[in-house]
Amino acid sequence: MNDVKTPPSNVEAERAVLGSILIDSSDQNSDRVMDVCMSGGVTPDTFYDPRNREIYATMVSLSRQSKPLDFVTLSVELKRCEKLEAVGGAAYLQALVDQTPTAAHAEYYMNVILGKALRRTIIDRATKTITKCYDENAYPDPQTVLGETEKAFLEIGANGGKTMSWSDAVADSFRKIDAMFNSDGKRLEGLSTGLKYLDERLQGLKQSEMIVIAARPSVGKTSLAMNIAESCALGLDMNNVPVRCDGGKRHPVLVFSLEMPVEALSKRMVAGRARVNTWQLNRGMVHKDKRIELAEQLFQAVGELKDAPIYVDDTASLDVMDLRARARRMKKAHGIELIVIDYLQLCRCSEYAHQGRQIEVSHISQQIKAMAKEVKVPVIVLSQLNRDLVPKSEKQMLTNSLMQAMGELKGAPIYVDDTASLDVMDMRARARRMKRMHGIELIVIDYLQLCTCREGSRQNRQIEVSMISQQIKAMAKELKIPVIVLSQLSRANEQRGDKYEKPKLSDLRDSGAIEQDADVVFLLRRPSRNSNDPESQDLTLAYVDIAKNRNGETGEVKMNFVREWTRFLDREPDRKEPDNFKSSEAPPEQAEFAPDPLS
């Protein structure tokens, strides 16, 4: 009996997907099916038949170059690459069109081949795991095999994003705000840190936040993080009083301790809870008269901590992708509600280790932020501003304002896609689809440095950002709508000796291509953030410096920024000041200008 089995596949559905793309693309230049496939996760590897795989790869290449995609252009491109005969010639391409009755069922065909591809992926990774299990020379530690297996399987299907309904998002936000009002200031938006005044500032550790505790060595980073972890796990504040915002509920905590072993962490936590000097405890230097009292304190602390839902992974030099896989598994197994990573610089990212430590750490940080968003728990390794408590007398007025705001915003045609680490080509496909479905007239990307580009990621970060910038520019041109892109600035303005720290175009982070591709660049600054600025006392003043404007004037615009509302408002210009606007285009040399006919 032959036990060899053919991997799961449906070649007919593969042909139907390709045929649907060709039929749809020939209909008034529509690329709906191609966009659905790209945003739905279909890649060349989704196809089992090598011919279909090669054809789809060529389709993707044409789409990414914004070239027309139809029978003729596909044939020409395959012939140019000397692959036309290998895929069955023009007759096979024509058969794809002839055998597909309609493109209306493309999503169904797509889901069929995605399901088959998923099964093949599972089989492939399981087969590799079996091979590793038998090869004890190459893999002497079974825990290594287990860790790599977990990582491999948990990464399957990890890129599923969604576009959230704006009305649902507004309604959900209002429910949370209403609950905060009704709590009379006794409720937090997130988990309590156990520290009253820190909670007042942060309003708790919120879902999907990445919180960085930064300090020099031996300042107390680990101590603060473990105090917060202890408080969350026990449901008690630092004075052993039940956290009132959630009735003393215990919250499972996962700690990745890349520096200290679990024994050292637990000993430190026990000593801290018992209010015992750790140094004396480690050396047994306790006065005889105090030993009984300290023993009782230690026994009580051990009793309180023994059943605390704290899980510690003290694997050294953990790869950040492995860390994400373990976090996902622990979230599923134990309902983890807080993650602590001690500390970021001890993580590794093997994929980018060869590109320099700065690039590697940048990707580690991005992966940790993506993890926080994925597992929807706060991760301690950005802090939020405080929300002032609202007196009862103001509640009705504010509630009415919020109700009015919700009513105005709920029907607003805003569509949010919060997929983490989105590839720029996937972004373009989703933007095309949303433009076609909802007539989008403005796109906002927050922010450029968090985008990825699979094609450019194998090179350095500067080239990758350059490719991202070019693709966003091409998207704006293709869809004929403005695209607002947020970008970080480098620290150059702090380092060049400018005491006012005014940003320049050259400060755009990671790539000069951003400045080159952009038609308009706003540089935002607030003098109140710099004590050396002569206008630092004006807490509402903000400058929007139009540093580049390809088709208009440049110059600074004064605005008011109300921090409490996170709102920019118009500011009456000082008429005594000379007009600081100028054309962004240099006038021709030795040009003679005609007098202004209106002057």
Coordinates of C-alpha atoms in Angstrom, one line a residue:
M1 CA 0.0 0.0 0.0
N2 CA 1.3 3.4 -0.9
D3 CA 1.3 5.8 2.1
V4 CA 2.5 8.8 0.1
K5 CA -0.2 11.4 0.2
T6 CA -0.6 14.5 -2.1
P7 CA -0.5 17.7 -0.1
P8 CA -3.9 19.4 0.2
S9 CA -4.7 21.6 -2.8
N10 CA -7.5 22.6 -5.2
V11 CA -6.0 23.5 -8.6
E12 CA -9.4 24.3 -10.0
A13 CA -10.0 27.0 -7.4
E14 CA -6.5 28.3 -8.0
R15 CA -7.4 28.7 -11.7
A16 CA -10.7 30.3 -10.8
V17 CA -8.9 32.9 -8.7
L18 CA -6.5 33.8 -11.5
G19 CA -9.3 33.8 -14.0
S20 CA -11.3 36.1 -11.8
I21 CA -8.4 38.6 -11.6
L22 CA -8.1 38.7 -15.4
I23 CA -11.8 39.0 -15.9
D24 CA -12.2 41.7 -13.3
S25 CA -9.1 43.7 -14.4
S26 CA -10.4 43.8 -18.0
D27 CA -13.7 45.4 -16.8
Q28 CA -13.1 49.2 -16.9
N29 CA -9.7 49.0 -15.3
S30 CA -11.1 47.5 -12.1
D31 CA -8.7 45.7 -9.9
R32 CA -11.1 44.7 -7.1
V33 CA -10.2 41.0 -7.1
M34 CA -6.5 41.7 -7.1
D35 CA -6.9 44.1 -4.2
V36 CA -9.0 41.5 -2.3
C37 CA -6.4 38.9 -2.8
M38 CA -3.5 41.1 -1.7
S39 CA -5.3 42.4 1.4
G40 CA -6.6 39.0 2.2
G41 CA -3.2 37.4 2.5
V42 CA -2.9 35.6 -0.8
T43 CA 0.8 35.2 -1.8
P44 CA 2.4 33.2 -4.6
D45 CA 3.0 30.4 -2.1
T46 CA -0.7 30.1 -1.6
F47 CA -0.8 28.4 -5.0
Y48 CA 0.1 24.7 -5.1
D49 CA 0.5 24.4 -8.9
P50 CA 3.9 25.9 -9.9
R51 CA 2.3 27.4 -13.0
N52 CA -0.3 29.2 -11.1
R53 CA 2.2 30.3 -8.5
E54 CA 4.4 31.9 -11.2
I55 CA 1.4 33.6 -12.9
Y56 CA 0.2 35.1 -9.6
A57 CA 3.7 36.3 -8.7
T58 CA 3.8 38.1 -12.1
M59 CA 0.4 39.6 -11.4
V60 CA 1.5 40.9 -8.1
S61 CA 4.6 42.5 -9.7
L62 CA 2.5 44.3 -12.3
S63 CA 0.1 45.5 -9.6
R64 CA 2.9 46.8 -7.4
Q65 CA 4.2 48.8 -10.4
S66 CA 0.7 50.2 -11.0
K67 CA 0.8 48.7 -14.5
P68 CA -2.4 47.6 -16.2
L69 CA -3.3 43.9 -15.6
D70 CA -5.0 42.0 -18.3
F71 CA -4.5 39.0 -20.6
V72 CA -2.2 41.0 -23.0
T73 CA 0.0 42.7 -20.3
L74 CA 0.3 39.5 -18.4
S75 CA 1.4 37.6 -21.5
V76 CA 3.9 40.3 -22.4
E77 CA 5.4 40.3 -18.9
L78 CA 5.7 36.5 -18.7
K79 CA 7.3 36.5 -22.2
R80 CA 9.7 39.2 -21.2
C81 CA 10.8 37.2 -18.2
E82 CA 11.1 34.0 -20.4
K83 CA 8.4 32.3 -18.3
L84 CA 5.4 32.2 -20.7
E85 CA 6.1 28.8 -22.1
A86 CA 6.9 27.4 -18.7
V87 CA 3.4 28.3 -17.4
G88 CA 1.7 26.7 -20.5
G89 CA 1.8 29.5 -23.0
A90 CA -0.9 31.9 -24.0
A91 CA -3.3 29.0 -24.4
Y92 CA -3.2 28.3 -20.7
L93 CA -3.8 32.0 -19.8
Q94 CA -6.8 32.1 -22.2
A95 CA -8.1 28.9 -20.6
L96 CA -8.0 30.6 -17.2
V97 CA -10.4 33.3 -18.6
D98 CA -12.6 30.9 -20.5
Q99 CA -13.1 28.4 -17.6
T100 CA -14.1 31.1 -15.1
P101 CA -17.7 32.0 -15.6
T102 CA -17.7 35.1 -13.3
A103 CA -15.5 37.1 -11.0
A104 CA -18.4 37.5 -8.5
H105 CA -17.4 34.4 -6.6
A106 CA -13.7 35.3 -6.3
E107 CA -13.8 35.6 -2.5
Y108 CA -15.1 32.1 -2.2
Y109 CA -12.4 30.7 -4.5
M110 CA -9.8 32.7 -2.5
N111 CA -10.9 31.3 0.8
V112 CA -10.7 27.7 -0.6
I113 CA -7.1 28.1 -1.7
L114 CA -6.2 29.9 1.5
G115 CA -7.6 27.0 3.5
K116 CA -5.6 24.5 1.5
A117 CA -2.4 26.6 1.8
L118 CA -2.9 26.7 5.6
R119 CA -3.2 22.9 5.8
R120 CA 0.1 22.6 3.7
T121 CA 1.8 25.1 6.0
I122 CA 0.8 23.1 9.1
I123 CA 2.0 19.9 7.5
D124 CA 5.3 21.5 6.5
R125 CA 6.0 22.9 10.0
A126 CA 4.9 19.6 11.7
T127 CA 7.3 17.7 9.3
K128 CA 10.2 20.0 10.2
T129 CA 9.4 19.5 13.9
I130 CA 9.5 15.7 13.5
T131 CA 12.8 15.9 11.7
K132 CA 14.3 18.1 14.5
C133 CA 13.0 15.6 17.1
Y134 CA 14.9 12.7 15.5
D135 CA 18.1 14.8 14.9
E136 CA 19.4 14.8 18.5
N137 CA 22.9 15.8 17.4
A138 CA 21.8 19.1 15.8
Y139 CA 19.1 19.7 18.5
P140 CA 20.3 18.2 21.8
D141 CA 18.0 20.3 23.9
P142 CA 14.3 19.4 23.4
Q143 CA 13.2 22.7 25.0
T144 CA 14.8 24.4 22.0
V145 CA 12.8 22.3 19.7
L146 CA 9.6 23.0 21.7
G147 CA 10.3 26.8 21.6
E148 CA 11.0 26.8 17.9
T149 CA 7.9 24.7 17.3
E150 CA 5.7 27.1 19.3
K151 CA 7.1 30.1 17.5
A152 CA 6.5 28.4 14.1
F153 CA 2.9 27.4 14.7
L154 CA 1.9 30.6 16.6
E155 CA 3.2 32.7 13.7
I156 CA 0.7 31.1 11.3
G157 CA -2.0 33.5 10.5
A158 CA -0.7 36.2 12.8
N159 CA -1.3 39.0 10.3
G160 CA -5.0 39.1 10.3
G161 CA -6.1 42.8 10.5
K162 CA -9.5 44.5 10.3
T163 CA -11.1 47.8 9.5
M164 CA -13.1 48.8 12.5
S165 CA -16.6 50.4 12.2
W166 CA -16.2 54.0 13.2
S167 CA -19.7 54.2 14.7
D168 CA -18.9 51.1 16.9
A169 CA -15.6 52.7 18.0
V170 CA -17.3 56.0 19.0
A171 CA -20.1 54.1 20.8
D172 CA -17.5 52.0 22.7
S173 CA -15.5 55.0 23.6
F174 CA -18.6 56.8 25.0
R175 CA -19.5 53.7 27.1
K176 CA -16.1 53.8 28.7
I177 CA -16.2 57.6 29.3
D178 CA -19.7 57.2 30.8
A179 CA -18.5 54.5 33.1
M180 CA -15.6 56.7 34.2
F181 CA -18.0 59.6 35.0
N182 CA -20.4 57.3 37.0
S183 CA -17.4 56.0 39.1
D184 CA -16.9 59.4 40.8
G185 CA -13.2 59.2 40.0
K186 CA -12.9 55.7 41.6
R187 CA -12.3 53.9 38.4
L188 CA -9.3 53.6 36.1
E189 CA -9.2 53.0 32.4
G190 CA -6.6 50.3 32.8
L191 CA -4.8 48.2 35.5
S192 CA -3.7 50.0 38.7
T193 CA 0.0 50.3 39.3
G194 CA -0.6 50.2 43.0
L195 CA 0.8 53.8 43.3
K196 CA -2.0 56.3 43.8
Y197 CA -0.5 59.4 42.2
L198 CA 1.0 57.5 39.3
D199 CA -2.5 56.1 38.6
E200 CA -3.9 59.6 38.7
R201 CA -1.5 60.6 36.0
L202 CA -1.8 57.5 33.8
Q203 CA -5.4 56.4 34.6
G204 CA -3.9 52.9 34.8
L205 CA -2.0 50.7 32.4
K206 CA -4.3 50.5 29.4
Q207 CA -4.7 47.6 26.9
S208 CA -2.2 47.5 24.1
E209 CA 0.1 50.2 25.6
M210 CA 3.8 49.8 25.6
I211 CA 5.2 51.5 28.7
V212 CA 8.9 52.2 28.9
I213 CA 10.7 52.6 32.3
A214 CA 14.1 54.1 31.5
A215 CA 16.9 54.8 33.9
R216 CA 20.7 54.3 34.3
P217 CA 21.9 51.0 35.9
S218 CA 21.1 50.4 39.6
V219 CA 18.5 53.2 39.7
G220 CA 15.5 50.9 40.4
K221 CA 14.0 49.9 37.0
T222 CA 13.4 46.3 38.0
S223 CA 12.2 47.2 41.5
L224 CA 9.5 49.6 40.1
A225 CA 8.4 47.1 37.5
M226 CA 8.2 44.3 40.0
N227 CA 6.3 46.4 42.5
I228 CA 3.7 47.1 39.7
A229 CA 3.6 43.4 38.8
E230 CA 3.1 42.5 42.4
S231 CA 0.3 45.0 42.9
C232 CA -1.6 43.8 39.7
A233 CA -1.2 40.1 40.7
L234 CA -2.4 40.5 44.3
G235 CA -5.0 43.2 43.7
L236 CA -3.4 45.3 46.5
D237 CA -1.8 48.7 46.4
M238 CA 1.6 49.5 48.0
N239 CA -0.1 49.9 51.4
N240 CA -1.7 46.5 51.2
V241 CA -5.1 48.0 50.6
P242 CA -7.3 46.3 48.0
V243 CA -7.3 48.3 44.7
R244 CA -10.7 50.1 44.8
C245 CA -11.1 50.6 41.1
D246 CA -11.8 46.8 40.5
G247 CA -12.5 45.5 44.1
G248 CA -9.1 44.0 44.6
K249 CA -9.3 41.6 41.6
R250 CA -6.1 39.7 40.8
H251 CA -4.7 40.0 37.3
P252 CA -2.3 37.4 35.9
V253 CA 1.1 38.8 35.1
L254 CA 3.8 37.5 32.8
V255 CA 7.4 38.6 33.4
F256 CA 10.2 38.1 30.9
S257 CA 13.4 38.4 33.0
L258 CA 16.3 38.4 30.6
E259 CA 18.7 39.6 33.3
M260 CA 17.9 38.1 36.7
P261 CA 17.0 34.5 37.3
V262 CA 13.5 33.7 38.7
E263 CA 15.0 32.8 42.2
A264 CA 16.5 36.3 42.5
L265 CA 13.3 38.0 41.5
S266 CA 11.2 36.0 43.9
K267 CA 13.6 36.6 46.8
R268 CA 13.6 40.3 46.1
M269 CA 9.7 40.4 45.9
V270 CA 9.4 38.4 49.2
A271 CA 11.8 40.7 51.0
G272 CA 10.1 43.8 49.7
R273 CA 6.7 42.6 50.7
A274 CA 8.0 41.6 54.1
R275 CA 9.7 45.0 54.5
V276 CA 13.0 43.2 55.2
N277 CA 16.4 44.5 54.2
T278 CA 17.5 42.4 51.2
W279 CA 21.2 42.9 51.8
Q280 CA 20.9 41.6 55.4
L281 CA 18.7 38.8 54.4
N282 CA 21.1 37.5 51.8
R283 CA 24.0 37.4 54.3
G284 CA 22.0 36.3 57.3
M285 CA 23.0 39.4 59.2
V286 CA 19.9 39.7 61.3
H287 CA 20.1 40.6 65.0
K288 CA 18.9 37.7 67.3
D289 CA 16.2 39.8 68.9
K290 CA 14.6 40.5 65.5
R291 CA 14.8 37.1 64.0
I292 CA 11.4 35.8 65.2
E293 CA 9.7 39.1 64.1
L294 CA 11.3 39.0 60.7
A295 CA 10.5 35.3 60.3
E296 CA 6.8 36.0 60.9
Q297 CA 6.9 38.8 58.3
L298 CA 8.7 36.6 55.8
F299 CA 6.2 33.7 56.3
Q300 CA 3.3 36.1 55.8
A301 CA 4.8 37.5 52.6
V302 CA 5.5 34.0 51.3
G303 CA 1.9 33.1 52.0
E304 CA 0.5 36.1 50.2
L305 CA 2.8 35.7 47.1
K306 CA 2.8 31.9 46.8
D307 CA -0.5 31.7 44.9
A308 CA -0.1 35.1 43.1
P309 CA -0.8 34.6 39.3
I310 CA 2.8 35.6 38.3
Y311 CA 4.5 33.7 35.6
V312 CA 8.3 34.3 35.1
D313 CA 10.2 33.3 31.9
D314 CA 13.9 33.9 32.7
T315 CA 15.3 32.7 29.4
A316 CA 18.5 34.7 28.6
S317 CA 19.0 36.5 25.3
L318 CA 15.5 35.7 24.1
D319 CA 14.7 36.4 20.4
V320 CA 11.8 39.0 20.2
M321 CA 9.8 36.7 17.8
D322 CA 10.2 33.9 20.3
L323 CA 9.1 36.3 23.0
R324 CA 6.0 37.2 21.1
A325 CA 5.1 33.5 20.5
R326 CA 5.5 32.7 24.2
A327 CA 3.4 35.7 25.2
R328 CA 0.6 34.6 22.8
R329 CA 0.7 31.1 24.3
M330 CA 0.6 32.4 27.9
K331 CA -2.2 34.7 27.1
K332 CA -4.3 31.8 25.8
A333 CA -3.3 29.5 28.7
H334 CA -3.5 31.8 31.7
G335 CA -5.4 35.0 30.5
I336 CA -2.3 37.2 31.1
E337 CA -3.4 40.9 31.7
L338 CA 0.1 42.5 32.1
I339 CA 3.5 41.7 30.6
V340 CA 6.8 43.0 32.0
I341 CA 10.0 42.7 30.0
D342 CA 13.3 43.2 31.9
Y343 CA 14.9 44.6 29.8
L344 CA 14.6 45.6 26.1
Q345 CA 18.4 45.8 25.3
L346 CA 18.8 42.1 26.3
C347 CA 16.4 41.0 23.7
R348 CA 17.6 39.9 20.3
C349 CA 16.2 40.1 16.8
S350 CA 18.1 37.5 14.7
E351 CA 16.5 38.7 11.5
Y352 CA 18.2 42.2 11.8
A353 CA 21.2 41.4 14.0
H354 CA 23.6 41.7 11.0
Q355 CA 22.4 45.3 10.2
G356 CA 23.8 46.9 13.3
R357 CA 22.5 47.2 16.9
Q358 CA 20.5 50.4 16.4
I359 CA 18.4 48.8 13.6
E360 CA 18.1 45.6 15.6
V361 CA 16.8 47.5 18.7
S362 CA 14.4 49.5 16.5
H363 CA 12.8 46.3 15.2
I364 CA 12.7 44.8 18.7
S365 CA 10.8 47.9 19.9
Q366 CA 8.4 47.7 16.9
Q367 CA 7.8 44.0 17.6
I368 CA 7.0 44.6 21.3
K369 CA 4.6 47.4 20.4
A370 CA 3.0 45.0 17.9
M371 CA 2.7 42.3 20.5
A372 CA 1.0 44.7 23.0
K373 CA -1.5 45.5 20.3
E374 CA -2.0 41.9 19.3
V375 CA -2.5 40.4 22.8
K376 CA -4.4 43.5 24.0
V377 CA -2.5 43.9 27.3
P378 CA -0.2 46.6 28.6
V379 CA 3.5 45.8 28.2
I380 CA 5.9 47.5 30.6
V381 CA 9.3 48.1 28.9
L382 CA 5.2 55.8 26.6
S383 CA 3.2 57.1 29.3
Q384 CA -0.2 58.7 29.0
L385 CA -1.1 62.2 30.4
N386 CA -3.5 62.4 33.3
R387 CA -7.2 62.9 33.0
D388 CA -8.4 65.4 35.6
L389 CA -11.2 64.2 37.9
V390 CA -14.6 65.8 37.1
P391 CA -16.5 67.5 39.9
K392 CA -20.1 66.3 40.3
S393 CA -21.5 69.7 39.5
E394 CA -19.9 69.6 36.0
K395 CA -21.0 66.1 35.1
Q396 CA -24.3 66.8 33.5
M397 CA -22.9 69.6 31.4
L398 CA -19.9 67.4 30.3
T399 CA -22.2 64.4 29.7
N400 CA -24.4 66.5 27.4
S401 CA -21.3 67.7 25.5
L402 CA -20.1 64.2 25.1
M403 CA -23.5 63.0 23.9
Q404 CA -23.6 65.8 21.4
A405 CA -20.0 65.0 20.3
M406 CA -20.8 61.3 20.0
G407 CA -23.9 62.1 17.9
E408 CA -21.8 64.2 15.5
L409 CA -19.0 61.7 15.2
K410 CA -20.9 58.5 15.1
G411 CA -22.1 59.1 11.5
A412 CA -18.8 60.5 10.3
P413 CA -17.4 58.6 7.3
I414 CA -14.2 57.6 9.1
Y415 CA -12.8 54.2 8.6
V416 CA -9.9 52.9 10.8
D417 CA -7.5 50.1 10.0
D418 CA -5.4 49.4 13.0
T419 CA -3.3 46.5 11.7
A420 CA 0.1 46.5 13.3
S421 CA 3.3 46.5 11.2
L422 CA 1.3 46.8 7.9
D423 CA 3.3 46.2 4.7
V424 CA 3.1 49.2 2.4
M425 CA 1.9 47.1 -0.5
D426 CA -0.9 45.7 1.6
M427 CA -1.8 49.2 2.6
R428 CA -2.0 50.3 -1.0
A429 CA -4.3 47.3 -1.8
R430 CA -6.6 48.2 1.2
A431 CA -6.6 51.8 0.2
R432 CA -7.7 51.0 -3.3
R433 CA -10.5 48.8 -2.0
M434 CA -11.7 51.4 0.5
K435 CA -11.6 54.1 -2.2
R436 CA -13.8 51.9 -4.4
M437 CA -16.2 50.9 -1.7
H438 CA -16.6 54.2 0.3
G439 CA -15.2 56.9 -2.0
I440 CA -12.4 57.8 0.4
E441 CA -11.2 61.4 -0.2
L442 CA -8.4 61.6 2.4
I443 CA -6.0 59.1 3.9
V444 CA -4.1 59.5 7.2
I445 CA -1.1 57.2 8.0
D446 CA 0.1 57.2 11.6
Y447 CA 3.0 56.9 11.3
L448 CA 5.5 56.2 8.4
Q449 CA 8.3 54.6 10.5
L450 CA 5.9 51.9 11.7
C451 CA 5.1 50.7 8.2
T452 CA 7.1 47.8 6.7
C453 CA 8.2 46.9 3.2
R454 CA 9.0 43.3 2.6
E455 CA 11.0 44.0 -0.5
G456 CA 13.2 46.6 1.2
S457 CA 13.5 44.9 4.6
R458 CA 16.4 42.8 3.4
Q459 CA 18.4 46.0 2.9
N460 CA 19.1 48.7 5.5
R461 CA 16.4 50.7 7.2
Q462 CA 17.1 53.9 5.2
I463 CA 16.4 52.1 1.9
E464 CA 13.3 50.4 3.3
V465 CA 11.9 53.8 4.5
S466 CA 12.7 55.3 1.1
M467 CA 10.7 52.5 -0.7
I468 CA 7.8 53.0 1.8
S469 CA 7.8 56.8 1.0
Q470 CA 7.8 56.1 -2.7
Q471 CA 4.9 53.7 -2.5
I472 CA 2.8 56.1 -0.4
K473 CA 3.5 58.9 -3.0
A474 CA 2.5 56.5 -5.8
M475 CA -0.7 55.6 -3.9
A476 CA -1.7 59.3 -3.5
K477 CA -1.1 59.8 -7.2
E478 CA -2.9 56.6 -8.2
L479 CA -6.0 57.3 -6.1
K480 CA -6.0 61.1 -6.8
I481 CA -6.5 62.0 -3.1
P482 CA -4.4 63.7 -0.5
V483 CA -2.5 61.4 1.9
I484 CA -1.3 62.8 5.3
V485 CA 1.7 60.9 6.6
L486 CA 2.9 61.3 10.2
S487 CA 6.7 61.0 10.6
Q488 CA 9.1 61.1 13.4
L489 CA 12.0 63.6 13.6
S490 CA 15.5 62.7 14.5
R491 CA 17.3 64.2 17.5
A492 CA 19.5 66.4 15.3
N493 CA 17.8 69.6 16.3
E494 CA 18.8 68.9 19.9
Q495 CA 22.4 68.1 19.0
R496 CA 23.4 70.9 16.6
G497 CA 23.5 73.6 19.3
D498 CA 20.2 75.4 18.4
K499 CA 18.9 76.4 21.8
Y500 CA 15.4 76.9 20.3
E501 CA 15.5 73.4 18.9
K502 CA 13.7 74.4 15.7
P503 CA 13.2 71.3 13.4
K504 CA 14.4 71.4 9.8
L505 CA 13.6 69.3 6.8
S506 CA 16.8 67.4 7.2
D507 CA 15.6 66.2 10.6
L508 CA 13.1 63.8 9.0
R509 CA 14.0 60.5 10.4
D510 CA 15.5 57.5 8.6
S511 CA 15.5 58.7 5.0
G512 CA 16.0 61.8 2.9
A513 CA 13.5 60.3 0.5
I514 CA 10.6 61.5 2.7
E515 CA 11.6 65.1 2.0
Q516 CA 12.1 64.4 -1.6
D517 CA 8.8 62.5 -2.2
A518 CA 6.6 64.9 -0.1
D519 CA 4.7 67.7 -1.8
V520 CA 4.0 69.5 1.5
V521 CA 5.9 69.1 4.8
F522 CA 4.6 70.5 8.1
L523 CA 7.1 70.8 11.0
L524 CA 5.3 71.1 14.3
R525 CA 6.8 72.6 17.4
R526 CA 5.5 74.0 20.7
P527 CA 7.8 76.6 22.4
S528 CA 6.4 75.7 25.9
R529 CA 8.3 72.4 25.5
N530 CA 11.7 74.2 25.5
S531 CA 12.6 76.4 28.5
N532 CA 15.2 78.2 26.4
D533 CA 12.6 79.5 24.0
P534 CA 11.6 83.2 24.6
E535 CA 8.0 82.2 24.1
S536 CA 8.1 79.2 26.5
Q537 CA 5.6 80.9 28.9
D538 CA 2.9 80.8 26.3
L539 CA 1.5 77.3 27.1
T540 CA -1.0 77.2 24.2
L541 CA 1.3 78.5 21.4
A542 CA 2.1 76.1 18.6
Y543 CA 3.9 76.6 15.3
V544 CA 3.2 74.7 12.2
D545 CA 6.1 75.4 9.9
I546 CA 5.2 74.8 6.3
A547 CA 8.8 73.9 5.4
K548 CA 8.0 72.6 2.0
N549 CA 5.1 73.4 -0.3
R550 CA 5.7 72.3 -3.9
N551 CA 2.7 74.3 -5.3
G552 CA 2.4 77.2 -2.9
E553 CA 4.0 79.3 -0.1
T554 CA 6.1 78.3 2.8
G555 CA 6.4 79.9 6.3
E556 CA 5.2 79.5 9.9
V557 CA 1.5 79.5 11.0
K558 CA 0.7 80.3 14.7
M559 CA -2.0 78.2 16.3
N560 CA -3.4 77.5 19.8
F561 CA -3.0 74.0 21.2
V562 CA -5.4 73.2 24.0
R563 CA -3.7 70.2 25.7
E564 CA -6.7 69.2 27.8
W565 CA -8.8 68.7 24.6
T566 CA -5.9 67.6 22.3
R567 CA -7.2 70.3 20.0
F568 CA -5.5 72.8 17.6
L569 CA -7.4 76.1 17.2
D570 CA -6.9 79.2 15.0
R571 CA -4.9 82.0 16.6
E572 CA -5.3 85.5 15.5
P573 CA -2.0 86.7 13.9
D574 CA -0.2 89.6 15.2
R575 CA -0.8 92.2 12.6
K576 CA 2.3 94.2 13.6
E577 CA 4.5 91.3 12.5
P578 CA 5.7 91.3 8.9
D579 CA 4.2 88.6 6.7
N580 CA 6.5 85.6 7.0
F581 CA 5.3 83.7 4.0
K582 CA 7.3 83.2 0.9
S583 CA 7.1 81.1 -2.2
S584 CA 8.7 77.7 -1.9
E585 CA 9.9 77.9 -5.5
A586 CA 13.0 80.1 -6.1
P587 CA 12.4 82.8 -8.7
P588 CA 14.3 82.6 -12.0
E589 CA 17.7 84.3 -12.0
Q590 CA 17.8 87.9 -13.5
A591 CA 14.0 87.8 -14.0
E592 CA 12.1 91.0 -14.5
F593 CA 8.7 91.0 -12.8
A594 CA 5.7 93.0 -14.0
P595 CA 4.2 95.4 -11.5
D596 CA 1.2 94.2 -9.6
P597 CA -1.9 95.5 -11.4
L598 CA -3.8 95.8 -8.2
S599 CA -1.2 97.9 -6.4

